[in-house]
Amino acid sequence: MPYRGRSIGAGRHRLRVHQRIDTLESELETTKEHVRRLENTLQAVVRNADDVSIGGPCSCGESFLFVRDRELYCPQCGYQRTI
Ligand SMILES: [Zn+2]
């Protein structure tokens, strides 16, 4: 394995990586808050809707499944199945 000497830019590169990680951490925090708000809202919506509940994630990976009148439905890809 060839030895790679420290280049002059290595320190600056490390700083950029740190800044990138900081940015990602704050984006992740924002995303987590957003997801939590959406979950709370969705739970309230489901509580207020008589015959709808939320099933597991759809195989398309884009949405959870609606469960309504013994039928699973994905609002994202249109998948439908009677249970
Ligand atoms: Zn789907």
CSV table of N, CA and C and ligand atoms in Angstrom, one decimal:
chain,number,residue,atom,x,y,z
A,1,MET,N,0.8,-1.2,0.0
A,1,MET,CA,0.0,0.0,0.0
A,1,MET,C,0.9,1.2,0.0
A,2,PRO,N,0.7,2.1,-1.0
A,2,PRO,CA,1.6,3.2,-1.1
A,2,PRO,C,1.3,4.2,0.0
A,3,TYR,N,2.4,4.8,0.5
A,3,TYR,CA,2.3,5.8,1.6
A,3,TYR,C,1.8,7.2,1.0
A,4,ARG,N,0.8,7.7,1.5
A,4,ARG,CA,0.3,9.0,1.0
A,4,ARG,C,0.7,10.1,2.0
A,5,GLY,N,1.6,11.0,1.6
A,5,GLY,CA,2.0,12.0,2.5
A,5,GLY,C,0.8,13.0,2.7
A,6,ARG,N,0.9,13.7,3.8
A,6,ARG,CA,-0.1,14.7,4.1
A,6,ARG,C,0.1,15.9,3.1
A,7,SER,N,-0.9,16.2,2.4
A,7,SER,CA,-0.8,17.3,1.5
A,7,SER,C,-1.2,18.6,2.3
A,8,ILE,N,-0.9,19.7,1.7
A,8,ILE,CA,-1.1,21.0,2.4
A,8,ILE,C,-2.7,21.2,2.6
A,9,GLY,N,-3.4,20.6,1.6
A,9,GLY,CA,-4.9,20.8,1.7
A,9,GLY,C,-5.6,19.9,2.7
A,10,ALA,N,-4.8,18.9,3.3
A,10,ALA,CA,-5.5,17.9,4.1
A,10,ALA,C,-6.3,18.5,5.3
A,11,GLY,N,-5.7,19.5,5.9
A,11,GLY,CA,-6.3,20.2,7.1
A,11,GLY,C,-7.6,20.8,6.6
A,12,ARG,N,-7.5,21.5,5.5
A,12,ARG,CA,-8.7,22.2,5.0
A,12,ARG,C,-9.8,21.2,4.6
A,13,HIS,N,-9.3,20.1,4.0
A,13,HIS,CA,-10.3,19.0,3.6
A,13,HIS,C,-11.0,18.5,4.8
A,14,ARG,N,-10.2,18.3,5.9
A,14,ARG,CA,-10.8,17.8,7.2
A,14,ARG,C,-11.9,18.8,7.7
A,15,LEU,N,-11.5,20.0,7.6
A,15,LEU,CA,-12.5,21.1,8.0
A,15,LEU,C,-13.7,21.0,7.2
A,16,ARG,N,-13.6,20.8,5.9
A,16,ARG,CA,-14.8,20.7,5.0
A,16,ARG,C,-15.6,19.5,5.4
A,17,VAL,N,-15.0,18.4,5.7
A,17,VAL,CA,-15.7,17.2,6.1
A,17,VAL,C,-16.5,17.5,7.4
A,18,HIS,N,-15.8,18.2,8.4
A,18,HIS,CA,-16.5,18.5,9.6
A,18,HIS,C,-17.7,19.4,9.4
A,19,GLN,N,-17.5,20.4,8.5
A,19,GLN,CA,-18.7,21.3,8.2
A,19,GLN,C,-19.8,20.5,7.5
A,20,ARG,N,-19.4,19.6,6.7
A,20,ARG,CA,-20.4,18.8,6.0
A,20,ARG,C,-21.2,17.9,7.0
A,21,ILE,N,-20.5,17.4,8.0
A,21,ILE,CA,-21.1,16.5,9.0
A,21,ILE,C,-22.1,17.4,9.8
A,22,ASP,N,-21.6,18.6,10.2
A,22,ASP,CA,-22.4,19.6,11.0
A,22,ASP,C,-23.7,19.9,10.2
A,23,THR,N,-23.6,20.1,8.9
A,23,THR,CA,-24.7,20.4,8.1
A,23,THR,C,-25.7,19.2,8.0
A,24,LEU,N,-25.1,18.0,7.8
A,24,LEU,CA,-25.9,16.8,7.8
A,24,LEU,C,-26.7,16.6,9.1
A,25,GLU,N,-26.0,16.8,10.2
A,25,GLU,CA,-26.6,16.7,11.5
A,25,GLU,C,-27.8,17.6,11.7
A,26,SER,N,-27.6,18.8,11.3
A,26,SER,CA,-28.7,19.8,11.5
A,26,SER,C,-29.8,19.5,10.5
A,27,GLU,N,-29.5,19.0,9.3
A,27,GLU,CA,-30.6,18.6,8.4
A,27,GLU,C,-31.3,17.4,8.9
A,28,LEU,N,-30.6,16.5,9.5
A,28,LEU,CA,-31.2,15.2,10.1
A,28,LEU,C,-32.1,15.6,11.3
A,29,GLU,N,-31.7,16.6,12.1
A,29,GLU,CA,-32.5,17.0,13.2
A,29,GLU,C,-33.8,17.7,12.7
A,30,THR,N,-33.7,18.5,11.7
A,30,THR,CA,-34.8,19.1,11.0
A,30,THR,C,-35.8,18.1,10.5
A,31,THR,N,-35.2,17.1,9.8
A,31,THR,CA,-36.0,16.0,9.2
A,31,THR,C,-36.7,15.2,10.3
A,32,LYS,N,-36.0,14.9,11.4
A,32,LYS,CA,-36.7,14.2,12.5
A,32,LYS,C,-37.8,14.9,13.1
A,33,GLU,N,-37.7,16.2,13.2
A,33,GLU,CA,-38.8,17.1,13.8
A,33,GLU,C,-40.0,17.0,12.8
A,34,HIS,N,-39.6,17.1,11.5
A,34,HIS,CA,-40.7,17.1,10.5
A,34,HIS,C,-41.4,15.8,10.5
A,35,VAL,N,-40.7,14.7,10.6
A,35,VAL,CA,-41.3,13.4,10.6
A,35,VAL,C,-42.2,13.2,11.8
A,36,ARG,N,-41.7,13.7,13.0
A,36,ARG,CA,-42.5,13.6,14.2
A,36,ARG,C,-43.8,14.4,14.1
A,37,ARG,N,-43.7,15.6,13.6
A,37,ARG,CA,-44.9,16.4,13.4
A,37,ARG,C,-45.9,15.7,12.4
A,38,LEU,N,-45.4,15.1,11.4
A,38,LEU,CA,-46.2,14.4,10.4
A,38,LEU,C,-46.9,13.2,11.1
A,39,GLU,N,-46.1,12.5,11.9
A,39,GLU,CA,-46.6,11.3,12.5
A,39,GLU,C,-47.8,11.7,13.5
A,40,ASN,N,-47.6,12.8,14.3
A,40,ASN,CA,-48.6,13.2,15.2
A,40,ASN,C,-49.8,13.6,14.4
A,41,THR,N,-49.6,14.4,13.3
A,41,THR,CA,-50.8,14.8,12.5
A,41,THR,C,-51.5,13.6,11.9
A,42,LEU,N,-50.7,12.7,11.4
A,42,LEU,CA,-51.3,11.5,10.8
A,42,LEU,C,-52.1,10.7,11.8
A,43,GLN,N,-51.6,10.5,13.0
A,43,GLN,CA,-52.3,9.8,14.0
A,43,GLN,C,-53.6,10.5,14.3
A,44,ALA,N,-53.6,11.8,14.4
A,44,ALA,CA,-54.8,12.6,14.7
A,44,ALA,C,-55.8,12.4,13.6
A,45,VAL,N,-55.3,12.5,12.3
A,45,VAL,CA,-56.2,12.3,11.2
A,45,VAL,C,-56.9,10.9,11.2
A,46,VAL,N,-56.1,9.9,11.5
A,46,VAL,CA,-56.6,8.5,11.5
A,46,VAL,C,-57.6,8.4,12.6
A,47,ARG,N,-57.3,9.0,13.8
A,47,ARG,CA,-58.3,8.9,14.9
A,47,ARG,C,-59.6,9.6,14.5
A,48,ASN,N,-59.6,10.6,13.7
A,48,ASN,CA,-60.8,11.3,13.3
A,48,ASN,C,-61.5,10.7,12.1
A,49,ALA,N,-60.8,9.8,11.4
A,49,ALA,CA,-61.4,9.1,10.3
A,49,ALA,C,-61.9,7.8,10.8
A,50,ASP,N,-63.2,7.5,10.7
A,50,ASP,CA,-63.8,6.3,11.3
A,50,ASP,C,-63.3,5.0,10.9
A,51,ASP,N,-63.2,4.8,9.6
A,51,ASP,CA,-62.9,3.5,9.1
A,51,ASP,C,-61.5,3.4,8.4
A,52,VAL,N,-60.6,4.3,8.7
A,52,VAL,CA,-59.3,4.2,8.1
A,52,VAL,C,-58.2,4.0,9.2
A,53,SER,N,-57.3,3.1,8.9
A,53,SER,CA,-56.1,3.0,9.7
A,53,SER,C,-54.9,2.9,8.9
A,54,ILE,N,-53.8,2.9,9.5
A,54,ILE,CA,-52.5,2.9,8.8
A,54,ILE,C,-51.8,1.5,9.0
A,55,GLY,N,-51.5,0.9,7.9
A,55,GLY,CA,-50.8,-0.4,7.9
A,55,GLY,C,-49.3,-0.2,7.8
A,56,GLY,N,-48.6,-1.3,7.5
A,56,GLY,CA,-47.2,-1.2,7.3
A,56,GLY,C,-46.8,-0.5,6.1
A,57,PRO,N,-45.5,-0.3,5.9
A,57,PRO,CA,-45.0,0.3,4.7
A,57,PRO,C,-45.2,-0.4,3.4
A,58,CYS,N,-45.6,0.3,2.4
A,58,CYS,CA,-45.8,-0.4,1.1
A,58,CYS,C,-44.4,-0.8,0.5
A,59,SER,N,-44.5,-1.8,-0.3
A,59,SER,CA,-43.2,-2.3,-0.9
A,59,SER,C,-42.6,-1.3,-1.8
A,60,CYS,N,-43.3,-0.3,-2.3
A,60,CYS,CA,-42.7,0.8,-3.1
A,60,CYS,C,-41.8,1.6,-2.3
A,61,GLY,N,-42.0,1.6,-1.0
A,61,GLY,CA,-41.1,2.3,-0.1
A,61,GLY,C,-41.5,3.8,0.0
A,62,GLU,N,-42.5,4.3,-0.6
A,62,GLU,CA,-42.9,5.7,-0.7
A,62,GLU,C,-44.0,6.1,0.3
A,63,SER,N,-44.7,5.1,0.9
A,63,SER,CA,-45.8,5.4,1.7
A,63,SER,C,-46.1,4.2,2.6
A,64,PHE,N,-46.9,4.5,3.7
A,64,PHE,CA,-47.5,3.5,4.4
A,64,PHE,C,-48.8,3.1,3.7
A,65,LEU,N,-49.4,2.0,4.0
A,65,LEU,CA,-50.6,1.5,3.4
A,65,LEU,C,-51.8,2.0,4.2
A,66,PHE,N,-52.8,2.5,3.6
A,66,PHE,CA,-54.1,2.7,4.2
A,66,PHE,C,-54.8,1.4,4.3
A,67,VAL,N,-55.5,1.2,5.4
A,67,VAL,CA,-56.4,0.1,5.6
A,67,VAL,C,-57.8,0.6,5.7
A,68,ARG,N,-58.7,0.2,4.8
A,68,ARG,CA,-60.0,0.8,4.8
A,68,ARG,C,-61.0,-0.3,4.2
A,69,ASP,N,-62.1,-0.5,4.9
A,69,ASP,CA,-63.0,-1.5,4.4
A,69,ASP,C,-62.3,-2.9,4.0
A,70,ARG,N,-61.5,-3.4,4.9
A,70,ARG,CA,-60.7,-4.6,4.6
A,70,ARG,C,-59.9,-4.6,3.3
A,71,GLU,N,-59.5,-3.4,3.0
A,71,GLU,CA,-58.7,-3.2,1.8
A,71,GLU,C,-57.4,-2.4,2.1
A,72,LEU,N,-56.3,-2.9,1.6
A,72,LEU,CA,-55.0,-2.2,1.7
A,72,LEU,C,-54.9,-1.3,0.5
A,73,TYR,N,-54.4,-0.1,0.7
A,73,TYR,CA,-54.3,0.8,-0.4
A,73,TYR,C,-53.0,1.7,-0.2
A,74,CYS,N,-52.2,1.8,-1.3
A,74,CYS,CA,-51.1,2.7,-1.2
A,74,CYS,C,-51.4,3.9,-2.0
A,75,PRO,N,-51.5,5.1,-1.4
A,75,PRO,CA,-51.8,6.3,-2.1
A,75,PRO,C,-50.7,6.8,-3.0
A,76,GLN,N,-49.5,6.2,-2.9
A,76,GLN,CA,-48.4,6.6,-3.7
A,76,GLN,C,-48.3,5.9,-5.0
A,77,CYS,N,-48.3,4.5,-5.0
A,77,CYS,CA,-48.2,3.7,-6.2
A,77,CYS,C,-49.5,3.1,-6.6
A,78,GLY,N,-50.5,3.2,-5.8
A,78,GLY,CA,-51.8,2.7,-6.3
A,78,GLY,C,-52.0,1.2,-6.0
A,79,TYR,N,-51.1,0.6,-5.3
A,79,TYR,CA,-51.2,-0.8,-4.9
A,79,TYR,C,-52.5,-1.0,-4.1
A,80,GLN,N,-53.2,-2.1,-4.4
A,80,GLN,CA,-54.4,-2.4,-3.7
A,80,GLN,C,-54.6,-3.9,-3.4
A,81,ARG,N,-55.0,-4.2,-2.3
A,81,ARG,CA,-55.2,-5.7,-1.9
A,81,ARG,C,-56.3,-5.8,-0.9
A,82,THR,N,-57.2,-6.8,-1.1
A,82,THR,CA,-58.2,-7.1,-0.1
A,82,THR,C,-57.6,-8.0,1.0
A,83,ILE,N,-57.9,-7.7,2.2
A,83,ILE,CA,-57.4,-8.6,3.3
A,83,ILE,C,-58.5,-9.3,4.0
B,1,ZN,ZN,-46.8,1.8,-2.8
